[in-house]
Tab-separated table of C-alpha atoms in Angstrom:
chain	number	residue	atom	x	y	z
A	1	GLY	CA	53.003	21.089	-37.841
A	2	GLU	CA	55.638	23.783	-37.929
A	3	ASN	CA	55.155	26.378	-40.622
A	4	VAL	CA	57.647	26.877	-43.380
A	5	GLY	CA	57.391	29.364	-46.196
A	6	LEU	CA	58.994	32.240	-47.975
A	7	HIS	CA	55.807	33.870	-49.226
A	8	LEU	CA	52.403	33.925	-47.689
A	9	PRO	CA	49.481	32.749	-49.818
A	10	THR	CA	47.172	35.650	-50.591
A	11	LEU	CA	43.411	35.735	-50.825
A	12	SER	CA	42.045	38.724	-52.736
A	13	VAL	CA	38.377	39.614	-52.347
A	14	GLN	CA	36.077	42.476	-53.200
A	15	GLU	CA	34.662	44.577	-50.426
A	16	GLY	CA	31.317	43.147	-49.378
A	17	ASP	CA	32.071	39.603	-50.484
A	18	ASN	CA	32.453	36.712	-48.069
A	19	SER	CA	35.968	35.405	-47.385
A	20	ILE	CA	37.014	31.879	-46.521
A	21	ILE	CA	40.489	31.250	-45.149
A	22	ASN	CA	41.628	27.667	-44.734
A	23	CYS	CA	44.095	25.966	-42.463
A	24	ALA	CA	45.283	22.368	-42.228
A	25	TYR	CA	46.683	21.033	-38.990
A	26	SER	CA	48.661	17.870	-38.518
A	27	ASN	CA	48.355	16.796	-34.903
A	28	SER	CA	45.400	14.592	-33.993
A	29	ALA	CA	45.978	15.398	-30.332
A	30	SER	CA	45.173	19.084	-30.837
A	31	ASP	CA	42.060	19.944	-28.886
A	32	TYR	CA	41.774	23.697	-29.112
A	33	PHE	CA	42.079	26.020	-32.080
A	34	ILE	CA	42.282	29.779	-32.422
A	35	TRP	CA	42.249	32.243	-35.285
A	36	TYR	CA	44.395	35.360	-34.988
A	37	LYS	CA	44.515	38.455	-37.183
A	38	GLN	CA	47.818	40.265	-37.569
A	39	GLU	CA	48.043	43.701	-39.136
A	40	SER	CA	51.332	45.032	-40.395
A	41	GLY	CA	53.667	45.973	-37.571
A	42	LYS	CA	51.334	44.720	-34.866
A	43	GLY	CA	50.904	41.689	-32.670
A	44	PRO	CA	48.358	38.938	-33.354
A	45	GLN	CA	44.825	39.811	-32.325
A	46	PHE	CA	42.444	37.101	-31.084
A	47	ILE	CA	39.429	36.644	-33.368
A	48	ILE	CA	37.638	33.438	-32.427
A	49	ASP	CA	38.349	30.031	-30.950
A	50	ILE	CA	36.839	26.567	-31.045
A	51	ARG	CA	37.232	23.436	-28.959
A	52	SER	CA	37.660	20.042	-30.548
A	53	ASN	CA	34.256	18.855	-29.294
A	54	MET	CA	32.580	21.391	-31.575
A	55	ASP	CA	32.451	21.671	-35.356
A	56	LYS	CA	31.182	25.228	-35.715
A	57	ARG	CA	31.276	28.433	-33.758
A	58	GLN	CA	29.991	31.853	-34.724
A	59	GLY	CA	31.031	35.319	-33.712
A	60	GLN	CA	30.295	38.749	-35.038
A	61	ARG	CA	30.715	38.445	-38.842
A	62	VAL	CA	33.042	35.463	-38.378
A	63	THR	CA	32.453	31.726	-38.289
A	64	VAL	CA	34.983	29.010	-37.595
A	65	LEU	CA	34.446	25.489	-38.902
A	66	LEU	CA	36.383	22.473	-37.679
A	67	ASN	CA	36.582	19.161	-39.525
A	68	LYS	CA	38.543	16.759	-37.368
A	69	THR	CA	38.257	13.921	-39.881
A	70	VAL	CA	40.486	15.717	-42.364
A	71	LYS	CA	42.212	17.959	-39.817
A	72	HIS	CA	40.925	21.128	-41.422
A	73	LEU	CA	39.949	24.475	-39.986
A	74	SER	CA	38.379	27.411	-41.790
A	75	LEU	CA	37.548	31.000	-40.982
A	76	GLN	CA	34.646	32.613	-42.759
A	77	ILE	CA	34.315	36.392	-42.755
A	78	ALA	CA	30.980	37.779	-43.883
A	79	ALA	CA	30.707	41.052	-45.807
A	80	THR	CA	34.469	41.585	-45.870
A	81	GLN	CA	35.597	45.145	-45.244
A	82	PRO	CA	38.864	46.970	-46.037
A	83	GLY	CA	39.682	46.882	-42.329
A	84	ASP	CA	39.774	43.091	-42.535
A	85	SER	CA	42.924	43.261	-44.661
A	86	ALA	CA	45.635	41.521	-42.654
A	87	VAL	CA	47.441	38.218	-42.267
A	88	TYR	CA	45.355	35.513	-40.621
A	89	PHE	CA	46.893	32.674	-38.634
A	90	CYS	CA	45.337	29.562	-37.251
A	91	ALA	CA	46.902	28.202	-34.083
A	92	GLU	CA	46.431	24.887	-32.296
A	93	LYS	CA	47.014	23.711	-28.790
A	94	ILE	CA	47.906	20.094	-28.172
A	95	SER	CA	46.225	18.253	-25.337
A	96	GLY	CA	48.763	17.753	-22.571
A	97	GLY	CA	51.228	20.056	-24.290
A	98	TYR	CA	51.099	22.783	-21.679
A	99	ASN	CA	49.748	25.969	-23.151
A	100	LYS	CA	52.007	26.576	-26.100
A	101	LEU	CA	50.386	27.502	-29.396
A	102	ILE	CA	51.514	26.056	-32.704
A	103	PHE	CA	50.908	28.532	-35.489
A	104	GLY	CA	50.149	27.821	-39.119
A	105	ALA	CA	51.895	29.570	-41.975
A	106	GLY	CA	49.316	32.323	-42.379
A	107	THR	CA	47.192	33.693	-45.206
A	108	ARG	CA	47.225	37.299	-46.351
A	109	LEU	CA	43.751	38.708	-46.970
A	110	ALA	CA	43.609	41.654	-49.376
A	111	VAL	CA	40.277	43.446	-49.609
A	112	HIS	CA	39.712	45.615	-52.667
A	113	PRO	CA	37.126	48.412	-52.767
B	1	ASN	CA	42.381	48.507	-19.564
B	2	ALA	CA	45.970	48.121	-20.690
B	3	GLY	CA	46.903	45.120	-22.772
B	4	VAL	CA	50.263	43.434	-22.968
B	5	MET	CA	53.068	45.981	-23.052
B	6	GLN	CA	56.418	45.339	-24.657
B	7	ASN	CA	59.482	47.519	-24.810
B	8	PRO	CA	61.427	48.565	-26.598
B	9	ARG	CA	59.369	48.375	-29.788
B	10	HIS	CA	62.508	48.484	-31.903
B	11	LEU	CA	65.981	47.424	-30.817
B	12	VAL	CA	69.184	47.576	-32.831
B	13	ARG	CA	72.231	45.686	-31.665
B	14	ARG	CA	75.622	44.899	-33.133
B	15	ARG	CA	76.841	41.331	-33.318
B	16	GLY	CA	78.132	40.166	-29.958
B	17	GLN	CA	76.054	42.580	-27.879
B	18	GLU	CA	73.247	41.636	-25.525
B	19	ALA	CA	69.553	42.233	-26.145
B	20	ARG	CA	67.012	42.561	-23.354
B	21	LEU	CA	63.338	42.491	-24.238
B	22	ARG	CA	60.728	43.343	-21.632
B	23	CYS	CA	57.101	42.307	-21.350
B	24	SER	CA	54.449	43.462	-18.910
B	25	PRO	CA	51.409	41.162	-19.019
B	26	VAL	CA	47.800	42.186	-18.828
B	27	LYS	CA	47.027	43.200	-15.254
B	28	GLY	CA	46.031	40.127	-13.325
B	29	HIS	CA	47.543	37.649	-15.784
B	30	SER	CA	50.019	35.238	-14.253
B	31	HIS	CA	51.178	33.379	-17.365
B	32	VAL	CA	53.590	34.743	-19.946
B	33	TYR	CA	54.713	33.305	-23.279
B	34	TRP	CA	57.406	34.372	-25.728
B	35	TYR	CA	57.249	33.732	-29.473
B	36	ARG	CA	59.558	34.611	-32.340
B	37	GLN	CA	58.433	35.571	-35.833
B	38	LEU	CA	60.533	35.771	-38.964
B	39	PRO	CA	59.252	37.830	-41.931
B	40	GLU	CA	56.418	36.170	-43.837
B	41	GLU	CA	56.192	33.323	-41.312
B	42	GLY	CA	54.006	32.356	-38.401
B	43	LEU	CA	54.990	32.716	-34.787
B	44	LYS	CA	57.140	30.033	-33.202
B	45	PHE	CA	56.853	29.237	-29.518
B	46	MET	CA	59.919	29.825	-27.384
B	47	VAL	CA	59.068	29.673	-23.688
B	48	TYR	CA	56.172	29.636	-21.224
B	49	LEU	CA	56.589	31.079	-17.759
B	50	GLN	CA	54.604	31.611	-14.615
B	51	LYS	CA	55.746	33.849	-11.794
B	52	GLU	CA	59.272	32.749	-10.840
B	53	ASN	CA	58.943	29.484	-12.789
B	54	ILE	CA	59.760	28.283	-16.269
B	55	ILE	CA	57.040	25.834	-17.264
B	56	ASP	CA	58.025	24.948	-20.834
B	57	GLU	CA	61.176	26.089	-22.602
B	58	SER	CA	61.080	23.533	-25.393
B	59	GLY	CA	61.300	26.246	-28.067
B	60	MET	CA	64.238	28.119	-26.606
B	61	PRO	CA	67.678	27.736	-28.206
B	62	LYS	CA	69.976	25.971	-25.755
B	63	GLU	CA	72.605	28.668	-25.803
B	64	ARG	CA	72.542	32.442	-25.464
B	65	PHE	CA	68.797	32.702	-24.769
B	66	SER	CA	67.216	32.952	-21.346
B	67	ALA	CA	63.904	34.137	-19.932
B	68	GLU	CA	62.575	35.056	-16.540
B	69	PHE	CA	59.347	36.253	-14.961
B	70	PRO	CA	60.188	37.517	-11.482
B	71	LYS	CA	57.776	37.924	-8.633
B	72	GLU	CA	57.831	41.672	-9.198
B	73	GLY	CA	58.331	43.405	-12.512
B	74	PRO	CA	58.119	42.457	-16.151
B	75	SER	CA	59.169	39.282	-17.873
B	76	ILE	CA	62.569	39.537	-19.554
B	77	LEU	CA	63.825	37.698	-22.630
B	78	ARG	CA	67.580	37.974	-22.782
B	79	ILE	CA	69.730	37.178	-25.788
B	80	GLN	CA	73.465	37.183	-25.219
B	81	GLN	CA	76.084	37.662	-27.939
B	82	VAL	CA	73.506	38.313	-30.621
B	83	VAL	CA	74.055	37.135	-34.187
B	84	ARG	CA	72.390	38.282	-37.389
B	85	GLY	CA	70.124	35.232	-37.350
B	86	ASP	CA	68.528	36.556	-34.158
B	87	SER	CA	66.955	39.407	-36.136
B	88	ALA	CA	63.221	38.885	-35.864
B	89	ALA	CA	60.085	40.153	-34.175
B	90	TYR	CA	59.671	38.842	-30.650
B	91	PHE	CA	56.159	38.718	-29.268
B	92	CYS	CA	55.042	38.276	-25.725
B	93	ALA	CA	51.604	36.977	-24.805
B	94	SER	CA	49.880	36.625	-21.467
B	95	SER	CA	46.930	34.635	-20.206
B	96	PRO	CA	44.968	34.673	-16.971
B	97	GLY	CA	45.984	31.133	-16.045
B	98	THR	CA	42.482	29.932	-15.394
B	99	GLY	CA	43.671	26.376	-15.560
B	100	GLY	CA	41.524	25.376	-18.509
B	101	PHE	CA	42.990	24.555	-21.875
B	102	THR	CA	41.072	27.445	-23.413
B	103	ASP	CA	43.242	29.875	-21.456
B	104	THR	CA	43.334	32.530	-24.187
B	105	GLN	CA	46.638	34.208	-24.957
B	106	TYR	CA	46.672	37.933	-25.691
B	107	PHE	CA	49.628	39.309	-27.570
B	108	GLY	CA	51.659	42.457	-27.206
B	109	PRO	CA	52.828	44.655	-30.094
B	110	GLY	CA	56.207	42.951	-30.306
B	111	THR	CA	59.845	44.021	-30.234
B	112	ARG	CA	61.600	44.130	-33.561
B	113	LEU	CA	65.227	43.204	-33.086
B	114	THR	CA	67.731	44.073	-35.781
B	115	VAL	CA	71.275	42.788	-35.486
B	116	LEU	CA	73.841	44.645	-37.564
């Protein structure tokens, strides 16, 4: 659903560790999901996407998992690097809802050396 | 290989003035979207346009806000008689319009509007 929040949740990890960022969505009719990375002062950058007929998709150092039963999406980043520090948003597209994206509230990832 | 271009990057207006935000999509993309982002929040959809057509404006406030994507030139988001609550970052995205629901949207750097 629509995001509401005054402060973003923060995930702090050590450089080299794996990161897992979670997202819950509310609309059962959503059939396409995307993860975006947003660095300070910049626009969202596409990371990886997944269709609702899949439960896992892998990219370079990133994996997205989709659990439609509990309406949950996660982004796994392997060997997290300082350059991964940013705010991460999941976004969903509803079947038949034109092309508009509905964004989650976001999670701030802080990578410590 | 230019991405989505937005200008100005920063815009300061006094209450009651007009704000015009411009967006040039990725070359070859025919679909444009506008989103608004408040600090520490996710982006909220405003409007979806194709050349000379508004496809979905369900996120646009009914008053003072308008958007266009003419046959030639950039897409324009226009805010009339701005109020302090309009202060936000406005992002434009474009997609190739392949027709599939995985039509990926690529975002510009945003325009940060400050209303004094």
